[in-house]
mmCIF file of C-alpha atoms and ligand atoms in Angstrom:
data_model
loop_
_atom_site.group_PDB
_atom_site.id
_atom_site.type_symbol
_atom_site.label_atom_id
_atom_site.label_comp_id
_atom_site.label_asym_id
_atom_site.label_seq_id
_atom_site.Cartn_x
_atom_site.Cartn_y
_atom_site.Cartn_z
ATOM 1 C CA MET S 1 -6.278 -27.029 -12.488
ATOM 2 C CA TYR S 2 -5.667 -26.699 -16.198
ATOM 3 C CA THR S 3 -8.627 -26.260 -18.445
ATOM 4 C CA ASP S 4 -9.185 -24.700 -21.815
ATOM 5 C CA LEU S 5 -12.907 -25.239 -21.610
ATOM 6 C CA LYS S 6 -14.771 -22.515 -23.424
ATOM 7 C CA ARG S 7 -17.962 -22.559 -21.426
ATOM 8 C CA THR S 8 -17.917 -19.211 -19.672
ATOM 9 C CA TRP S 9 -14.718 -17.290 -19.118
ATOM 10 C CA ALA S 10 -13.349 -13.898 -18.164
ATOM 11 C CA GLU S 11 -10.658 -12.368 -20.311
ATOM 12 C CA ILE S 12 -8.307 -10.229 -18.238
ATOM 13 C CA ASP S 13 -6.497 -7.856 -20.538
ATOM 14 C CA LEU S 14 -3.117 -7.117 -18.965
ATOM 15 C CA SER S 15 -2.342 -4.657 -21.780
ATOM 16 C CA ALA S 16 -5.372 -2.635 -20.678
ATOM 17 C CA LEU S 17 -4.164 -2.776 -17.063
ATOM 18 C CA GLU S 18 -0.762 -1.544 -18.201
ATOM 19 C CA HIS S 19 -2.340 1.259 -20.199
ATOM 20 C CA ASN S 20 -4.458 2.306 -17.221
ATOM 21 C CA TYR S 21 -1.538 2.220 -14.811
ATOM 22 C CA LYS S 22 0.725 4.244 -17.085
ATOM 23 C CA THR S 23 -2.011 6.773 -17.871
ATOM 24 C CA LEU S 24 -2.776 7.307 -14.185
ATOM 25 C CA LYS S 25 0.858 7.391 -13.136
ATOM 26 C CA LYS S 26 1.552 10.057 -15.734
ATOM 27 C CA ARG S 27 -1.434 12.026 -14.468
ATOM 28 C CA VAL S 28 -0.593 12.032 -10.766
ATOM 29 C CA GLN S 29 3.227 12.036 -10.773
ATOM 30 C CA THR S 30 3.212 10.739 -7.201
ATOM 31 C CA ARG S 31 3.837 7.357 -5.697
ATOM 32 C CA PHE S 32 1.218 4.775 -6.550
ATOM 33 C CA LEU S 33 -0.527 2.158 -4.445
ATOM 34 C CA GLY S 34 -2.618 -0.344 -6.397
ATOM 35 C CA VAL S 35 -5.608 -1.737 -4.510
ATOM 36 C CA VAL S 36 -5.752 -5.484 -5.170
ATOM 37 C CA LYS S 37 -8.067 -6.589 -2.361
ATOM 38 C CA ALA S 38 -10.790 -9.156 -3.024
ATOM 39 C CA ASP S 39 -8.627 -10.973 -5.557
ATOM 40 C CA ALA S 40 -8.005 -7.676 -7.341
ATOM 41 C CA TYR S 41 -11.742 -7.029 -7.642
ATOM 42 C CA GLY S 42 -12.131 -10.491 -9.160
ATOM 43 C CA HIS S 43 -9.384 -10.078 -11.779
ATOM 44 C CA GLY S 44 -6.844 -12.286 -9.982
ATOM 45 C CA ALA S 45 -4.643 -10.646 -7.341
ATOM 46 C CA VAL S 46 -1.463 -12.560 -8.171
ATOM 47 C CA GLU S 47 -1.559 -11.849 -11.898
ATOM 48 C CA VAL S 48 -2.573 -8.206 -11.455
ATOM 49 C CA SER S 49 0.032 -7.614 -8.737
ATOM 50 C CA ARG S 50 2.755 -9.264 -10.774
ATOM 51 C CA ARG S 51 2.055 -6.934 -13.674
ATOM 52 C CA LEU S 52 1.845 -3.853 -11.438
ATOM 53 C CA GLN S 53 5.108 -4.847 -9.798
ATOM 54 C CA GLU S 54 6.783 -5.134 -13.209
ATOM 55 C CA LEU S 55 5.463 -1.669 -14.007
ATOM 56 C CA GLY S 56 7.050 -0.279 -10.858
ATOM 57 C CA VAL S 57 4.082 0.168 -8.540
ATOM 58 C CA ASP S 58 5.175 1.481 -5.119
ATOM 59 C CA TYR S 59 2.680 -0.305 -2.904
ATOM 60 C CA LEU S 60 -0.171 -2.799 -3.046
ATOM 61 C CA ALA S 61 -3.128 -2.987 -0.665
ATOM 62 C CA VAL S 62 -5.267 -5.935 0.361
ATOM 63 C CA SER S 63 -7.904 -6.374 3.024
ATOM 64 C CA SER S 64 -6.591 -9.332 4.986
ATOM 65 C CA LEU S 65 -3.484 -11.237 6.011
ATOM 66 C CA ASP S 66 -4.473 -14.240 3.904
ATOM 67 C CA GLU S 67 -4.676 -12.023 0.833
ATOM 68 C CA ALA S 68 -1.248 -10.566 1.636
ATOM 69 C CA ARG S 69 0.262 -14.043 2.144
ATOM 70 C CA GLU S 70 -1.111 -15.226 -1.173
ATOM 71 C CA LEU S 71 0.864 -12.444 -2.849
ATOM 72 C CA ARG S 72 4.065 -13.152 -0.931
ATOM 73 C CA TYR S 73 3.841 -16.894 -1.658
ATOM 74 C CA ASN S 74 3.562 -16.068 -5.318
ATOM 75 C CA GLY S 75 6.675 -13.964 -5.507
ATOM 76 C CA ILE S 76 5.292 -10.468 -4.961
ATOM 77 C CA TYR S 77 8.031 -8.641 -3.087
ATOM 78 C CA CYS S 78 6.865 -5.021 -3.225
ATOM 79 C CA PRO S 79 5.399 -3.377 -0.102
ATOM 80 C CA ILE S 80 1.917 -4.578 0.854
ATOM 81 C CA LEU S 81 -0.502 -2.750 3.143
ATOM 82 C CA ILE S 82 -3.341 -4.582 4.895
ATOM 83 C CA LEU S 83 -6.255 -2.144 5.068
ATOM 84 C CA GLY S 84 -8.445 -4.259 7.335
ATOM 85 C CA HIS S 85 -8.281 -5.950 10.717
ATOM 86 C CA THR S 86 -5.513 -8.380 11.633
ATOM 87 C CA PRO S 87 -5.534 -9.982 15.098
ATOM 88 C CA ALA S 88 -2.434 -9.108 17.147
ATOM 89 C CA ASN S 89 -1.374 -12.747 17.475
ATOM 90 C CA GLN S 90 -0.583 -12.618 13.742
ATOM 91 C CA VAL S 91 2.171 -10.025 14.196
ATOM 92 C CA PRO S 92 4.930 -12.666 13.752
ATOM 93 C CA MET S 93 3.387 -13.550 10.390
ATOM 94 C CA LEU S 94 3.184 -9.877 9.406
ATOM 95 C CA ILE S 95 6.811 -9.279 10.292
ATOM 96 C CA ALA S 96 8.107 -12.502 8.755
ATOM 97 C CA ASN S 97 6.435 -11.577 5.482
ATOM 98 C CA ASN S 98 7.355 -7.896 5.634
ATOM 99 C CA ILE S 99 3.731 -6.766 5.501
ATOM 100 C CA THR S 100 2.517 -3.323 6.580
ATOM 101 C CA GLN S 101 -0.543 -3.179 8.811
ATOM 102 C CA ALA S 102 -3.141 -0.414 9.116
ATOM 103 C CA VAL S 103 -3.647 0.712 12.713
ATOM 104 C CA SER S 104 -7.071 2.016 13.600
ATOM 105 C CA SER S 105 -7.007 2.443 17.368
ATOM 106 C CA GLU S 106 -4.584 2.943 20.229
ATOM 107 C CA GLN S 107 -5.562 -0.391 21.745
ATOM 108 C CA ALA S 108 -4.747 -2.238 18.515
ATOM 109 C CA ALA S 109 -1.415 -0.387 18.391
ATOM 110 C CA ARG S 110 -0.616 -1.427 21.961
ATOM 111 C CA ASP S 111 -1.379 -5.057 21.146
ATOM 112 C CA TYR S 112 0.795 -4.949 18.015
ATOM 113 C CA GLU S 113 3.574 -3.184 19.938
ATOM 114 C CA GLN S 114 3.557 -5.853 22.631
ATOM 115 C CA GLN S 115 3.797 -8.678 20.103
ATOM 116 C CA ALA S 116 6.536 -6.965 18.098
ATOM 117 C CA ALA S 117 8.505 -6.251 21.295
ATOM 118 C CA ARG S 118 8.426 -9.947 22.205
ATOM 119 C CA LEU S 119 10.055 -10.705 18.872
ATOM 120 C CA GLY S 120 12.522 -7.861 19.242
ATOM 121 C CA ALA S 121 11.351 -6.702 15.813
ATOM 122 C CA THR S 122 9.615 -3.733 14.238
ATOM 123 C CA LEU S 123 6.185 -3.785 12.614
ATOM 124 C CA LYS S 124 5.584 -1.264 9.861
ATOM 125 C CA VAL S 125 2.213 0.442 10.213
ATOM 126 C CA HIS S 126 0.062 3.084 8.553
ATOM 127 C CA ILE S 127 -2.182 5.087 10.861
ATOM 128 C CA LYS S 128 -5.810 5.084 9.731
ATOM 129 C CA LEU S 129 -7.689 8.314 10.407
ATOM 130 C CA ASP S 130 -11.473 8.452 10.313
ATOM 131 C CA THR S 131 -12.222 11.860 8.820
ATOM 132 C CA GLY S 132 -15.862 11.159 8.048
ATOM 133 C CA MET S 133 -16.259 7.693 6.540
ATOM 134 C CA SER S 134 -17.205 6.405 10.010
ATOM 135 C CA ARG S 135 -15.633 3.048 9.446
ATOM 136 C CA LEU S 136 -12.156 2.191 10.751
ATOM 137 C CA GLY S 137 -9.722 4.715 12.195
ATOM 138 C CA PHE S 138 -9.002 7.362 14.796
ATOM 139 C CA VAL S 139 -11.940 9.779 14.756
ATOM 140 C CA CYS S 140 -10.943 13.267 13.609
ATOM 141 C CA ALA S 141 -14.213 15.155 14.136
ATOM 142 C CA ASP S 142 -13.755 18.329 16.196
ATOM 143 C CA ASP S 143 -14.946 16.908 19.517
ATOM 144 C CA ALA S 144 -12.549 13.952 19.277
ATOM 145 C CA PHE S 145 -9.670 15.782 17.634
ATOM 146 C CA ASP S 146 -7.355 16.554 20.564
ATOM 147 C CA GLU S 147 -7.695 13.116 22.037
ATOM 148 C CA THR S 148 -6.988 11.538 18.649
ATOM 149 C CA VAL S 149 -3.875 13.642 18.107
ATOM 150 C CA ALA S 150 -2.542 12.677 21.537
ATOM 151 C CA ALA S 151 -3.299 8.990 20.931
ATOM 152 C CA VAL S 152 -1.700 8.954 17.473
ATOM 153 C CA ARG S 153 1.403 10.649 18.883
ATOM 154 C CA ARG S 154 1.674 7.916 21.508
ATOM 155 C CA VAL S 155 1.316 5.270 18.803
ATOM 156 C CA CYS S 156 4.001 6.898 16.650
ATOM 157 C CA ALA S 157 6.337 6.867 19.637
ATOM 158 C CA MET S 158 5.973 3.121 20.258
ATOM 159 C CA PRO S 159 9.464 1.675 19.843
ATOM 160 C CA HIS S 160 8.506 -1.485 17.936
ATOM 161 C CA LEU S 161 6.114 0.188 15.518
ATOM 162 C CA ASP S 162 7.380 2.110 12.503
ATOM 163 C CA ALA S 163 4.585 4.547 11.602
ATOM 164 C CA GLU S 164 5.595 4.931 7.985
ATOM 165 C CA GLY S 165 2.278 6.218 6.730
ATOM 166 C CA VAL S 166 -0.992 7.887 7.549
ATOM 167 C CA PHE S 167 -4.172 7.587 5.527
ATOM 168 C CA THR S 168 -7.885 8.211 5.380
ATOM 169 C CA HIS S 169 -10.743 7.158 3.142
ATOM 170 C CA PHE S 170 -13.351 9.334 1.407
ATOM 171 C CA ALA S 171 -17.058 8.590 1.560
ATOM 172 C CA VAL S 172 -18.257 10.557 -1.485
ATOM 173 C CA SER S 173 -15.216 11.627 -3.520
ATOM 174 C CA ASP S 174 -16.892 10.087 -6.569
ATOM 175 C CA GLU S 175 -20.102 12.119 -6.245
ATOM 176 C CA GLU S 176 -20.465 15.355 -8.193
ATOM 177 C CA ASP S 177 -23.128 17.221 -6.233
ATOM 178 C CA GLU S 178 -22.246 20.259 -4.138
ATOM 179 C CA ALA S 179 -22.937 18.664 -0.746
ATOM 180 C CA SER S 180 -20.637 15.762 -1.603
ATOM 181 C CA ARG S 181 -17.876 18.064 -2.756
ATOM 182 C CA GLU S 182 -18.143 19.981 0.497
ATOM 183 C CA TYR S 183 -17.994 16.763 2.465
ATOM 184 C CA THR S 184 -14.841 15.634 0.674
ATOM 185 C CA GLU S 185 -13.318 19.037 1.367
ATOM 186 C CA LEU S 186 -14.207 18.674 5.028
ATOM 187 C CA GLN S 187 -12.578 15.232 5.144
ATOM 188 C CA LEU S 188 -9.476 16.577 3.439
ATOM 189 C CA ARG S 189 -9.269 19.511 5.898
ATOM 190 C CA ARG S 190 -9.563 17.181 8.869
ATOM 191 C CA PHE S 191 -6.900 14.895 7.404
ATOM 192 C CA ARG S 192 -4.402 17.719 6.847
ATOM 193 C CA LYS S 193 -5.112 19.264 10.216
ATOM 194 C CA ALA S 194 -4.571 15.970 12.033
ATOM 195 C CA ILE S 195 -1.303 15.306 10.193
ATOM 196 C CA VAL S 196 0.023 18.780 11.019
ATOM 197 C CA ALA S 197 -0.965 18.382 14.672
ATOM 198 C CA VAL S 198 0.621 14.938 15.010
ATOM 199 C CA GLU S 199 3.778 15.951 13.158
ATOM 200 C CA SER S 200 4.237 19.053 15.319
ATOM 201 C CA GLY S 201 5.037 16.533 18.040
ATOM 202 C CA GLY S 202 8.123 15.488 16.095
ATOM 203 C CA HIS S 203 7.073 12.421 14.081
ATOM 204 C CA ARG S 204 7.194 12.597 10.294
ATOM 205 C CA PHE S 205 5.047 10.410 8.079
ATOM 206 C CA ARG S 206 6.801 9.359 4.868
ATOM 207 C CA LEU S 207 3.559 8.393 3.113
ATOM 208 C CA ARG S 208 0.379 10.434 3.418
ATOM 209 C CA HIS S 209 -2.368 9.019 1.222
ATOM 210 C CA CYS S 210 -6.113 9.332 0.757
ATOM 211 C CA SER S 211 -6.957 9.290 -2.965
ATOM 212 C CA ASN S 212 -9.307 6.517 -4.004
ATOM 213 C CA THR S 213 -10.777 6.483 -7.523
ATOM 214 C CA GLY S 214 -12.933 9.597 -7.162
ATOM 215 C CA ALA S 215 -10.087 11.618 -5.672
ATOM 216 C CA VAL S 216 -7.552 10.500 -8.278
ATOM 217 C CA ALA S 217 -9.986 11.661 -10.940
ATOM 218 C CA ARG S 218 -11.221 14.843 -9.267
ATOM 219 C CA TRP S 219 -9.087 16.051 -6.347
ATOM 220 C CA ARG S 220 -5.574 16.973 -7.359
ATOM 221 C CA SER S 221 -4.967 18.498 -3.907
ATOM 222 C CA ALA S 222 -5.605 15.086 -2.335
ATOM 223 C CA TRP S 223 -2.865 13.205 -4.187
ATOM 224 C CA MET S 224 -0.173 14.011 -1.577
ATOM 225 C CA ASP S 225 2.643 11.432 -1.353
ATOM 226 C CA MET S 226 0.792 8.508 -2.875
ATOM 227 C CA VAL S 227 -2.545 7.744 -4.551
ATOM 228 C CA ARG S 228 -4.605 4.648 -3.794
ATOM 229 C CA PRO S 229 -7.065 3.776 -6.568
ATOM 230 C CA GLY S 230 -8.767 0.478 -7.243
ATOM 231 C CA LEU S 231 -11.629 0.791 -9.697
ATOM 232 C CA LEU S 232 -9.870 3.265 -11.997
ATOM 233 C CA LEU S 233 -6.999 0.877 -12.456
ATOM 234 C CA TYR S 234 -9.449 -1.737 -13.715
ATOM 235 C CA GLY S 235 -10.989 0.791 -16.087
ATOM 236 C CA TYR S 236 -14.633 1.008 -14.968
ATOM 237 C CA GLY S 237 -16.959 3.836 -14.055
ATOM 238 C CA PRO S 238 -17.502 7.273 -15.611
ATOM 239 C CA TYR S 239 -14.062 8.612 -14.622
ATOM 240 C CA ALA S 240 -12.301 5.779 -16.397
ATOM 241 C CA LYS S 241 -14.107 6.748 -19.592
ATOM 242 C CA GLU S 242 -13.210 10.418 -19.103
ATOM 243 C CA LEU S 243 -9.542 9.594 -18.629
ATOM 244 C CA GLY S 244 -9.393 7.245 -21.627
ATOM 245 C CA LEU S 245 -8.841 4.124 -19.538
ATOM 246 C CA LYS S 246 -9.789 0.666 -20.790
ATOM 247 C CA PRO S 247 -11.909 -2.025 -19.116
ATOM 248 C CA VAL S 248 -9.610 -4.855 -18.032
ATOM 249 C CA MET S 249 -12.184 -7.655 -17.759
ATOM 250 C CA ARG S 250 -14.436 -9.056 -20.475
ATOM 251 C CA LEU S 251 -16.951 -11.649 -19.317
ATOM 252 C CA LYS S 252 -17.837 -14.042 -22.101
ATOM 253 C CA SER S 253 -19.857 -17.155 -22.799
ATOM 254 C CA VAL S 254 -21.021 -19.113 -25.839
ATOM 255 C CA VAL S 255 -24.276 -20.177 -27.387
ATOM 256 C CA GLY S 256 -24.601 -23.778 -26.190
ATOM 257 C CA ALA S 257 -27.884 -24.685 -27.867
ATOM 258 C CA VAL S 258 -30.490 -23.114 -30.142
ATOM 259 C CA LYS S 259 -34.208 -23.884 -29.868
ATOM 260 C CA HIS S 260 -37.294 -22.869 -31.828
ATOM 261 C CA TYR S 261 -40.585 -22.168 -30.057
ATOM 262 C CA ALA S 262 -44.050 -21.215 -31.254
ATOM 263 C CA ALA S 263 -45.659 -17.936 -30.227
ATOM 264 C CA GLY S 264 -47.224 -18.240 -26.774
ATOM 265 C CA THR S 265 -44.478 -20.474 -25.373
ATOM 266 C CA THR S 266 -43.135 -19.407 -21.975
ATOM 267 C CA VAL S 267 -39.436 -19.509 -21.144
ATOM 268 C CA SER S 268 -37.676 -20.518 -17.897
ATOM 269 C CA TYR S 269 -38.669 -20.562 -14.204
ATOM 270 C CA GLY S 270 -41.679 -18.530 -13.232
ATOM 271 C CA ARG S 271 -42.802 -18.229 -16.880
ATOM 272 C CA LEU S 272 -41.780 -14.586 -16.793
ATOM 273 C CA TYR S 273 -41.375 -14.367 -20.552
ATOM 274 C CA GLU S 274 -43.975 -15.391 -23.119
ATOM 275 C CA ALA S 275 -42.999 -15.409 -26.784
ATOM 276 C CA GLU S 276 -45.169 -12.949 -28.704
ATOM 277 C CA ARG S 277 -44.142 -14.543 -32.019
ATOM 278 C CA ASP S 278 -42.325 -17.660 -33.189
ATOM 279 C CA VAL S 279 -38.891 -17.327 -31.620
ATOM 280 C CA ARG S 280 -35.381 -18.662 -31.922
ATOM 281 C CA ILE S 281 -33.838 -18.933 -28.470
ATOM 282 C CA GLY S 282 -30.189 -19.487 -27.564
ATOM 283 C CA VAL S 283 -29.209 -21.157 -24.315
ATOM 284 C CA ILE S 284 -25.977 -19.796 -22.854
ATOM 285 C CA PRO S 285 -24.096 -21.551 -20.058
ATOM 286 C CA ILE S 286 -23.837 -18.644 -17.635
ATOM 287 C CA GLY S 287 -26.088 -18.102 -14.645
ATOM 288 C CA TYR S 288 -26.171 -16.416 -11.290
ATOM 289 C CA ALA S 289 -23.710 -18.951 -9.882
ATOM 290 C CA ASP S 290 -21.183 -17.600 -12.373
ATOM 291 C CA GLY S 291 -21.858 -14.037 -11.265
ATOM 292 C CA LEU S 292 -24.635 -13.008 -13.641
ATOM 293 C CA PHE S 293 -27.057 -11.212 -11.335
ATOM 294 C CA ARG S 294 -30.529 -12.737 -11.368
ATOM 295 C CA VAL S 295 -32.072 -9.272 -11.118
ATOM 296 C CA LEU S 296 -31.051 -8.809 -14.778
ATOM 297 C CA SER S 297 -33.558 -11.501 -15.825
ATOM 298 C CA ASN S 298 -35.728 -10.485 -18.775
ATOM 299 C CA ARG S 299 -33.985 -7.079 -18.936
ATOM 300 C CA TYR S 300 -30.332 -7.180 -19.886
ATOM 301 C CA SER S 301 -28.996 -7.837 -23.375
ATOM 302 C CA VAL S 302 -25.792 -9.705 -24.079
ATOM 303 C CA VAL S 303 -23.779 -8.712 -27.147
ATOM 304 C CA THR S 304 -23.280 -11.190 -29.998
ATOM 305 C CA LYS S 305 -21.141 -10.757 -33.102
ATOM 306 C CA ASP S 306 -24.229 -9.399 -34.898
ATOM 307 C CA GLY S 307 -25.534 -7.185 -32.104
ATOM 308 C CA PRO S 308 -27.437 -7.303 -28.839
ATOM 309 C CA ALA S 309 -29.561 -10.300 -27.846
ATOM 310 C CA PRO S 310 -32.057 -9.787 -24.988
ATOM 311 C CA ILE S 311 -32.151 -12.218 -22.083
ATOM 312 C CA ARG S 312 -35.549 -13.929 -22.016
ATOM 313 C CA GLY S 313 -37.085 -15.173 -18.779
ATOM 314 C CA ARG S 314 -35.368 -15.823 -15.469
ATOM 315 C CA ILE S 315 -31.631 -16.251 -15.256
ATOM 316 C CA CYS S 316 -31.043 -19.727 -13.768
ATOM 317 C CA MET S 317 -28.155 -20.866 -11.571
ATOM 318 C CA ASP S 318 -26.055 -22.196 -14.446
ATOM 319 C CA MET S 319 -27.577 -20.857 -17.650
ATOM 320 C CA CYS S 320 -29.912 -18.361 -19.222
ATOM 321 C CA MET S 321 -31.781 -17.882 -22.476
ATOM 322 C CA ILE S 322 -31.323 -15.176 -25.110
ATOM 323 C CA ASP S 323 -33.455 -14.161 -28.060
ATOM 324 C CA LEU S 324 -31.749 -14.842 -31.393
ATOM 325 C CA THR S 325 -34.849 -14.464 -33.560
ATOM 326 C CA ASP S 326 -33.501 -11.327 -35.236
ATOM 327 C CA LEU S 327 -29.924 -12.611 -35.265
ATOM 328 C CA PRO S 328 -30.110 -15.579 -37.673
ATOM 329 C CA GLY S 329 -26.349 -15.527 -38.175
ATOM 330 C CA VAL S 330 -25.661 -16.342 -34.523
ATOM 331 C CA GLY S 331 -25.599 -20.054 -33.739
ATOM 332 C CA VAL S 332 -24.159 -22.770 -31.520
ATOM 333 C CA GLY S 333 -20.534 -22.103 -30.593
ATOM 334 C CA ASP S 334 -20.653 -18.357 -31.186
ATOM 335 C CA GLU S 335 -19.283 -16.093 -28.473
ATOM 336 C CA VAL S 336 -21.406 -13.682 -26.494
ATOM 337 C CA GLU S 337 -20.125 -10.869 -24.304
ATOM 338 C CA LEU S 338 -21.798 -10.154 -20.970
ATOM 339 C CA PHE S 339 -19.654 -7.092 -20.294
ATOM 340 C CA GLY S 340 -16.344 -5.776 -21.499
ATOM 341 C CA GLU S 341 -15.620 -4.072 -24.777
ATOM 342 C CA ARG S 342 -19.001 -3.992 -26.462
ATOM 343 C CA ALA S 343 -21.291 -4.504 -23.471
ATOM 344 C CA ASP S 344 -20.744 -1.737 -20.922
ATOM 345 C CA ILE S 345 -20.338 -2.938 -17.341
ATOM 346 C CA ASP S 346 -21.486 0.435 -16.015
ATOM 347 C CA ALA S 347 -24.808 0.101 -17.820
ATOM 348 C CA MET S 348 -25.131 -3.448 -16.525
ATOM 349 C CA ALA S 349 -24.402 -2.277 -12.972
ATOM 350 C CA GLU S 350 -26.996 0.456 -13.197
ATOM 351 C CA MET S 351 -29.606 -1.993 -14.452
ATOM 352 C CA ALA S 352 -28.767 -4.300 -11.534
ATOM 353 C CA SER S 353 -29.001 -1.364 -9.062
ATOM 354 C CA THR S 354 -25.386 -1.834 -8.074
ATOM 355 C CA ILE S 355 -21.862 -0.709 -8.904
ATOM 356 C CA PRO S 356 -19.307 -2.277 -11.250
ATOM 357 C CA TYR S 357 -17.215 -3.310 -8.209
ATOM 358 C CA GLU S 358 -19.856 -5.825 -7.197
ATOM 359 C CA LEU S 359 -20.148 -7.256 -10.695
ATOM 360 C CA THR S 360 -16.458 -8.058 -11.173
ATOM 361 C CA CYS S 361 -16.118 -9.325 -7.588
ATOM 362 C CA ALA S 362 -19.079 -11.631 -8.212
ATOM 363 C CA VAL S 363 -17.492 -13.487 -11.148
ATOM 364 C CA SER S 364 -17.209 -16.821 -9.405
ATOM 365 C CA ARG S 365 -14.438 -19.339 -9.054
ATOM 366 C CA ARG S 366 -15.679 -21.711 -11.711
ATOM 367 C CA VAL S 367 -15.269 -19.000 -14.343
ATOM 368 C CA LEU S 368 -11.928 -19.504 -16.064
ATOM 369 C CA ARG S 369 -9.723 -16.406 -16.080
ATOM 370 C CA VAL S 370 -7.809 -16.052 -19.353
ATOM 371 C CA TYR S 371 -4.944 -13.535 -19.227
ATOM 372 C CA LEU S 372 -4.149 -11.640 -22.409
ATOM 373 C CA GLN S 373 -1.275 -9.442 -23.499
ATOM 374 C CA ASP S 374 -1.506 -7.685 -26.885
ATOM 375 C CA GLY S 375 -4.343 -10.035 -27.818
ATOM 376 C CA GLU S 376 -2.297 -13.181 -27.076
ATOM 377 C CA ILE S 377 -3.113 -15.608 -24.272
ATOM 378 C CA VAL S 378 -0.323 -15.468 -21.681
ATOM 379 C CA GLY S 379 -1.962 -17.388 -18.854
ATOM 380 C CA ARG S 380 -5.090 -19.020 -17.575
ATOM 381 C CA LYS S 381 -6.357 -19.751 -14.124
ATOM 382 C CA LEU S 382 -9.266 -21.690 -12.692
ATOM 383 C CA LYS S 383 -9.770 -21.144 -8.989
ATOM 384 C CA MET S 384 -10.534 -24.831 -8.415
ATOM 385 C CA ASN S 385 -8.016 -27.519 -7.689
HETATM 386 C C1 LIG E 401 -11.190 -0.265 -1.626
HETATM 387 C C2 LIG E 401 -10.409 0.851 -1.090
HETATM 388 C C3 LIG E 401 -9.771 1.752 -1.963
HETATM 389 C C4 LIG E 401 -9.972 1.748 -3.459
HETATM 390 O O1 LIG E 401 -11.231 2.284 -3.764
HETATM 391 P P1 LIG E 401 -11.674 2.548 -5.277
HETATM 392 O O2 LIG E 401 -12.976 3.219 -5.155
HETATM 393 O O3 LIG E 401 -11.765 1.214 -5.925
HETATM 394 O O4 LIG E 401 -10.631 3.397 -5.898
HETATM 395 C C5 LIG E 401 -8.941 2.717 -1.405
HETATM 396 N N1 LIG E 401 -8.777 2.786 -0.066
HETATM 397 C C6 LIG E 401 -9.403 1.960 0.789
HETATM 398 C C7 LIG E 401 -9.184 2.121 2.248
HETATM 399 C C8 LIG E 401 -10.248 0.973 0.307
HETATM 400 O O5 LIG E 401 -10.873 0.166 1.163
#
């Protein structure tokens, strides 16, 4: 659906994405997988993938077959890895679309092998090792190690599976404390040890990868054949700041109405806020149904052209109120930024007791995405049709 409605929108700065990609690529000097699951963390998987593909990204990763198909249907031809579960009866779809599947257990491998054999075709897979995340993968803790190595060797020998890669995922690579660093080291040791043990049986993995955002920023020894960041690419979190990366998304809205109230007036549901003086209140058309977390009610400040304006009272489903009493120059039609360049998403996440990942993923489908390159609009997308 085409719309140029300026109610509430998210600017996706493809120049910033390009800057982040190039900066990271220069840093790691290895192959690069861009994580574009969950609609590229809310930024738009097709648009982000298209740009990464133009920039020469080696691999993309998504969490499901539907996400992978969306990319293929929109002309993304570079290798795609599905990190999550895909039922074995979808193997024809995986093969037809040249999609790589993560394999997390011998049983799953057997099921994939059987389906691929029926087609007389080969399914490309990456073996997922569980080195301490305790989520998907072959468990690599000491007591399971030998059995895992034997099982992975059997999987690698399956004639209709091409075990191109092997990977693992860190639980605390983005934490700075000593215990976390030791844990990441332990995971890395287990990963290396398992690879050596499997490969001594004759198989060679072409792509060994484990570096999510924290490891790309902090663990040079974990970069191996390919890195696999998500958040860093989008320019959020403390490491992005350290590395000079730029936030890709800016969530914006406008002042839709301005009201004047006498001291003592209460604002919004629950009467959480009571004006302590005569106030000038702006109503902005963004609420929790757009992705503005309700927990930020009466706490967060949006940024206007003249400075910050505190949210007053409860955030509603479709709108919220801001205090413009000390910002007389801000009126109807003026832009406000929820996060982006002048309002820091990391501060917003902390105030909402969450992480920036959840905030960008939460920007909902009725929020228009406006794609920018060098400050010019190059595309727009509304996820409604
Ligand atoms: C989401 C995900 C990533 C990317 O994590 P970031 O913290 O965003 O860098 C990497 N690998 C796997 C397996 C993931 O699920």
